[in-house]
Amino acid sequence: MDFDTTLAEAWIRAIAAAVEKEQARLTELDSAIGDGDHGSNLRRGFAAVLTALDGPRPVGPGAVLTKTGTTLISKVGGASGPLYGKAFRAVGAALPEPAGPAAVAEALAAGLDAVRALGKAEPGDKTIVDAWTPAVAAFRSAAAAGASLPEAAEAAAEAAERGARDTVPLQARKGRASYLGERSIGHQDPGATSTALIFRTLADTTAA
Ligand code: ADP
Ligand code: MG
């Protein structure tokens, strides 16, 4: 199985559905250590992405992801819009067609680089980076060991979910949550949680 246009579009549509379903939870997490808009930010962004994908059909999996990123940048005002927007644009730009597991791993790594270039967060700062970093590492090592796309994506999803849970004891050092200082400790980071959703939907989509 390769990562083709159909799979790219199915993944993005699955993210939109997952964001819709988990909106309240993401908002609740962001209410604890932010301003309570992470769920609505992503919901608005991915609703616009669905509309964009219903328009002129992007050609190739990279173009689907690039269009997703561009739409998120233009529609989401919060920190997560530009961060995820740049990430999807970078994944899209790095994705060859067709892409096997190793190429997808490198494209996802390019997405992480884009998040870090824009947000300047290090692992351990309680951000998107804390879920995306272990997901890329797991995807890469699974692909290197000869895993199929669904197997590598499953390993990445589990690593992202662990990474998101592991943000609970961390003190936020980037973004709005950092204003809380030590009071950010004891809560799961909203952005790391939505990153885990993004990788979980990739695993579900490739396995379907
Ligand atoms: P805002 O903080 O502007 O309200 P959101 O609520 O949509 O935006 O997104 C908040 C999430 O963005 C945080 O939980 C965190 O994971 C992520 N985030 C914030 N700043 C950064 C950064 N510099 N690098 C990576 N992720 C970040
Ligand atoms: Mg917020």
Short mmCIF file of C-alpha atoms and ligand atoms in Angstrom, two decimals:
data_model
loop_
_atom_site.label_atom_id
_atom_site.label_comp_id
_atom_site.label_asym_id
_atom_site.label_seq_id
_atom_site.Cartn_x
_atom_site.Cartn_y
_atom_site.Cartn_z
CA MET A 1 0.00 0.00 0.00
CA ASP A 2 1.24 3.47 -0.91
CA PHE A 3 0.19 6.86 0.34
CA ASP A 4 -1.83 8.08 -2.66
CA THR A 5 -4.35 10.86 -3.35
CA THR A 6 -7.33 8.81 -2.14
CA LEU A 7 -5.59 8.00 1.12
CA ALA A 8 -4.48 11.61 1.64
CA GLU A 9 -8.02 12.84 1.17
CA ALA A 10 -9.48 10.10 3.39
CA TRP A 11 -6.98 11.02 6.11
CA ILE A 12 -7.86 14.72 6.04
CA ARG A 13 -11.61 13.95 6.05
CA ALA A 14 -11.07 11.60 9.01
CA ILE A 15 -9.18 14.34 10.89
CA ALA A 16 -12.11 16.71 10.29
CA ALA A 17 -14.53 14.11 11.67
CA ALA A 18 -12.30 13.38 14.68
CA VAL A 19 -11.93 17.09 15.47
CA GLU A 20 -15.70 17.47 15.27
CA LYS A 21 -16.18 14.51 17.64
CA GLU A 22 -13.45 15.56 20.09
CA GLN A 23 -14.09 19.30 19.95
CA ALA A 24 -15.49 19.49 23.48
CA ARG A 25 -12.56 17.57 24.94
CA LEU A 26 -9.98 19.73 23.16
CA THR A 27 -11.78 22.86 24.34
CA GLU A 28 -11.92 21.54 27.89
CA LEU A 29 -8.17 20.87 27.89
CA ASP A 30 -7.53 24.34 26.48
CA SER A 31 -9.85 25.88 29.10
CA ALA A 32 -7.64 24.42 31.85
CA ILE A 33 -4.33 25.89 30.61
CA GLY A 34 -5.26 28.21 27.73
CA ASP A 35 -8.21 30.22 26.46
CA GLY A 36 -10.60 27.40 25.64
CA ASP A 37 -10.61 27.74 21.87
CA HIS A 38 -8.45 24.85 20.62
CA GLY A 39 -11.44 22.67 19.73
CA SER A 40 -13.30 25.46 17.97
CA ASN A 41 -10.13 26.66 16.21
CA LEU A 42 -9.52 23.23 14.70
CA ARG A 43 -13.18 22.66 13.96
CA ARG A 44 -13.42 25.90 12.03
CA GLY A 45 -10.14 25.18 10.24
CA PHE A 46 -11.00 21.65 9.14
CA ALA A 47 -14.54 22.64 8.15
CA ALA A 48 -12.91 25.12 5.76
CA VAL A 49 -10.51 22.41 4.59
CA LEU A 50 -13.46 20.14 3.69
CA THR A 51 -14.99 22.96 1.67
CA ALA A 52 -11.65 23.52 -0.08
CA LEU A 53 -11.33 19.82 -0.89
CA ASP A 54 -14.83 19.84 -2.37
CA GLY A 55 -13.63 22.47 -4.84
CA PRO A 56 -11.16 21.86 -7.68
CA ARG A 57 -9.60 18.48 -6.88
CA PRO A 58 -5.93 18.69 -5.87
CA VAL A 59 -3.76 16.41 -8.01
CA GLY A 60 -1.59 14.08 -5.96
CA PRO A 61 -1.38 13.33 -2.22
CA GLY A 62 1.10 16.16 -1.65
CA ALA A 63 -1.29 18.69 -3.16
CA VAL A 64 -4.14 17.52 -0.88
CA LEU A 65 -1.95 18.14 2.19
CA THR A 66 -0.56 21.43 0.88
CA LYS A 67 -4.09 22.71 0.29
CA THR A 68 -5.04 21.57 3.80
CA GLY A 69 -2.13 23.54 5.26
CA THR A 70 -2.81 26.68 3.26
CA THR A 71 -6.46 26.61 4.32
CA LEU A 72 -5.60 26.15 8.00
CA ILE A 73 -3.20 29.10 7.88
CA SER A 74 -5.84 31.35 6.34
CA LYS A 75 -8.76 30.25 8.56
CA VAL A 76 -7.37 29.66 12.04
CA GLY A 77 -6.25 32.63 14.11
CA GLY A 78 -4.87 30.76 17.13
CA ALA A 79 -1.33 29.46 17.48
CA SER A 80 -2.39 26.06 16.22
CA GLY A 81 -3.54 27.36 12.79
CA PRO A 82 -0.16 28.53 11.52
CA LEU A 83 1.64 25.62 13.25
CA TYR A 84 -0.55 22.88 11.78
CA GLY A 85 -0.85 24.85 8.55
CA LYS A 86 2.91 24.98 8.06
CA ALA A 87 3.18 21.35 9.14
CA PHE A 88 0.70 20.07 6.53
CA ARG A 89 2.25 22.25 3.84
CA ALA A 90 5.68 20.82 4.66
CA VAL A 91 4.41 17.23 4.72
CA GLY A 92 2.70 17.84 1.38
CA ALA A 93 5.79 19.41 -0.18
CA ALA A 94 8.01 16.54 0.99
CA LEU A 95 5.72 13.72 -0.13
CA PRO A 96 6.72 11.95 -3.34
CA GLU A 97 4.07 10.14 -5.35
CA PRO A 98 3.54 7.33 -4.72
CA ALA A 99 5.06 7.25 -1.23
CA GLY A 100 5.86 4.11 0.72
CA PRO A 101 6.38 3.92 4.50
CA ALA A 102 9.94 5.33 4.53
CA ALA A 103 8.97 8.31 2.35
CA VAL A 104 5.91 9.01 4.50
CA ALA A 105 8.13 8.93 7.61
CA GLU A 106 10.43 11.55 6.08
CA ALA A 107 7.49 13.71 5.00
CA LEU A 108 6.08 13.61 8.55
CA ALA A 109 9.55 14.53 9.83
CA ALA A 110 9.50 17.57 7.50
CA GLY A 111 6.17 18.52 9.12
CA LEU A 112 7.77 18.37 12.56
CA ASP A 113 10.69 20.50 11.35
CA ALA A 114 8.20 23.11 10.14
CA VAL A 115 6.42 23.19 13.52
CA ARG A 116 9.75 23.62 15.28
CA ALA A 117 11.01 26.26 12.85
CA LEU A 118 7.91 28.38 13.42
CA GLY A 119 7.19 27.74 17.10
CA LYS A 120 10.75 27.26 18.42
CA ALA A 121 9.51 24.66 20.92
CA GLU A 122 11.84 21.95 22.21
CA PRO A 123 10.66 18.51 23.28
CA GLY A 124 9.44 18.84 26.88
CA ASP A 125 7.97 22.34 26.41
CA LYS A 126 4.43 20.87 26.55
CA THR A 127 3.35 21.49 22.95
CA ILE A 128 2.49 19.78 19.67
CA VAL A 129 6.19 18.86 19.46
CA ASP A 130 5.84 16.45 22.39
CA ALA A 131 3.44 14.21 20.46
CA TRP A 132 4.78 14.76 16.93
CA THR A 133 8.42 13.96 17.86
CA PRO A 134 7.84 10.43 19.24
CA ALA A 135 5.36 9.76 16.42
CA VAL A 136 8.00 10.51 13.78
CA ALA A 137 10.60 8.43 15.63
CA ALA A 138 8.21 5.47 15.85
CA PHE A 139 7.13 5.82 12.21
CA ARG A 140 10.76 5.97 11.07
CA SER A 141 11.95 2.96 13.01
CA ALA A 142 8.94 0.89 12.01
CA ALA A 143 9.50 1.78 8.35
CA ALA A 144 13.22 0.99 8.65
CA ALA A 145 12.32 -2.41 10.11
CA GLY A 146 10.18 -3.16 7.07
CA ALA A 147 6.73 -2.36 8.50
CA SER A 148 3.82 -1.72 6.15
CA LEU A 149 2.16 1.70 6.05
CA PRO A 150 -0.67 0.65 8.43
CA GLU A 151 1.83 -0.93 10.84
CA ALA A 152 4.11 2.11 10.86
CA ALA A 153 1.12 4.44 11.26
CA GLU A 154 -0.17 2.36 14.18
CA ALA A 155 3.22 2.57 15.92
CA ALA A 156 3.25 6.33 15.34
CA ALA A 157 -0.30 6.74 16.69
CA GLU A 158 0.56 4.86 19.87
CA ALA A 159 3.73 6.92 20.32
CA ALA A 160 1.82 10.19 19.78
CA GLU A 161 -0.84 9.15 22.31
CA ARG A 162 1.89 8.31 24.83
CA GLY A 163 3.62 11.60 24.08
CA ALA A 164 0.38 13.51 24.67
CA ARG A 165 -0.24 11.72 28.00
CA ASP A 166 3.35 12.42 29.01
CA THR A 167 2.72 16.18 28.76
CA VAL A 168 0.59 16.03 31.94
CA PRO A 169 3.46 16.49 34.45
CA LEU A 170 5.29 19.05 32.27
CA GLN A 171 5.37 22.79 32.81
CA ALA A 172 4.50 24.71 29.63
CA ARG A 173 7.34 26.79 28.24
CA LYS A 174 5.74 27.92 24.96
CA GLY A 175 2.40 29.38 23.97
CA ARG A 176 -0.42 30.69 26.13
CA ALA A 177 -0.11 27.90 28.73
CA SER A 178 3.40 29.12 29.60
CA TYR A 179 1.84 32.25 31.17
CA LEU A 180 0.50 29.95 33.92
CA GLY A 181 3.98 28.87 34.99
CA GLU A 182 3.78 25.98 37.46
CA ARG A 183 -0.01 26.02 37.29
CA SER A 184 0.23 24.45 33.83
CA ILE A 185 1.53 21.27 35.52
CA GLY A 186 -1.01 18.45 35.91
CA HIS A 187 -2.97 19.04 32.69
CA GLN A 188 -2.62 17.36 29.30
CA ASP A 189 -1.58 19.75 26.53
CA PRO A 190 -4.40 20.44 24.04
CA GLY A 191 -2.10 20.68 21.00
CA ALA A 192 -0.27 17.45 21.84
CA THR A 193 -3.72 15.87 22.21
CA SER A 194 -4.87 17.03 18.77
CA THR A 195 -1.58 15.82 17.28
CA ALA A 196 -2.31 12.38 18.75
CA LEU A 197 -5.73 12.54 17.04
CA ILE A 198 -4.06 13.38 13.73
CA PHE A 199 -1.77 10.34 13.99
CA ARG A 200 -4.57 8.07 15.26
CA THR A 201 -6.70 8.96 12.24
CA LEU A 202 -3.73 8.23 9.94
CA ALA A 203 -3.47 4.75 11.49
CA ASP A 204 -7.23 4.19 11.21
CA THR A 205 -7.32 5.45 7.62
CA THR A 206 -4.42 3.31 6.42
CA ALA A 207 -5.83 0.25 8.21
CA ALA A 208 -9.30 0.67 6.65
P1 ADP B 1 -3.99 29.65 21.10
O1 ADP B 1 -2.92 29.21 22.07
O2 ADP B 1 -3.55 30.79 20.25
O3 ADP B 1 -5.32 29.83 21.75
P2 ADP B 1 -4.82 27.02 20.25
O4 ADP B 1 -5.61 27.00 21.52
O5 ADP B 1 -5.55 26.64 19.01
O6 ADP B 1 -4.14 28.43 20.05
O7 ADP B 1 -3.59 26.02 20.37
C1 ADP B 1 -2.91 25.83 21.60
C2 ADP B 1 -1.85 24.75 21.41
O8 ADP B 1 -0.86 25.19 20.51
C3 ADP B 1 -1.11 24.41 22.68
O9 ADP B 1 -1.78 23.42 23.44
C4 ADP B 1 0.25 23.92 22.18
O10 ADP B 1 0.27 22.52 22.01
C5 ADP B 1 0.36 24.55 20.82
N1 ADP B 1 1.43 25.53 20.79
C6 ADP B 1 1.40 26.78 21.27
N2 ADP B 1 2.58 27.38 21.05
C7 ADP B 1 3.38 26.48 20.43
C8 ADP B 1 4.72 26.50 19.93
N3 ADP B 1 5.48 27.60 20.03
N4 ADP B 1 5.20 25.39 19.34
C9 ADP B 1 4.43 24.28 19.21
N5 ADP B 1 3.16 24.20 19.66
C10 ADP B 1 2.65 25.28 20.26
MG MG B 2 -6.35 28.39 22.76
#
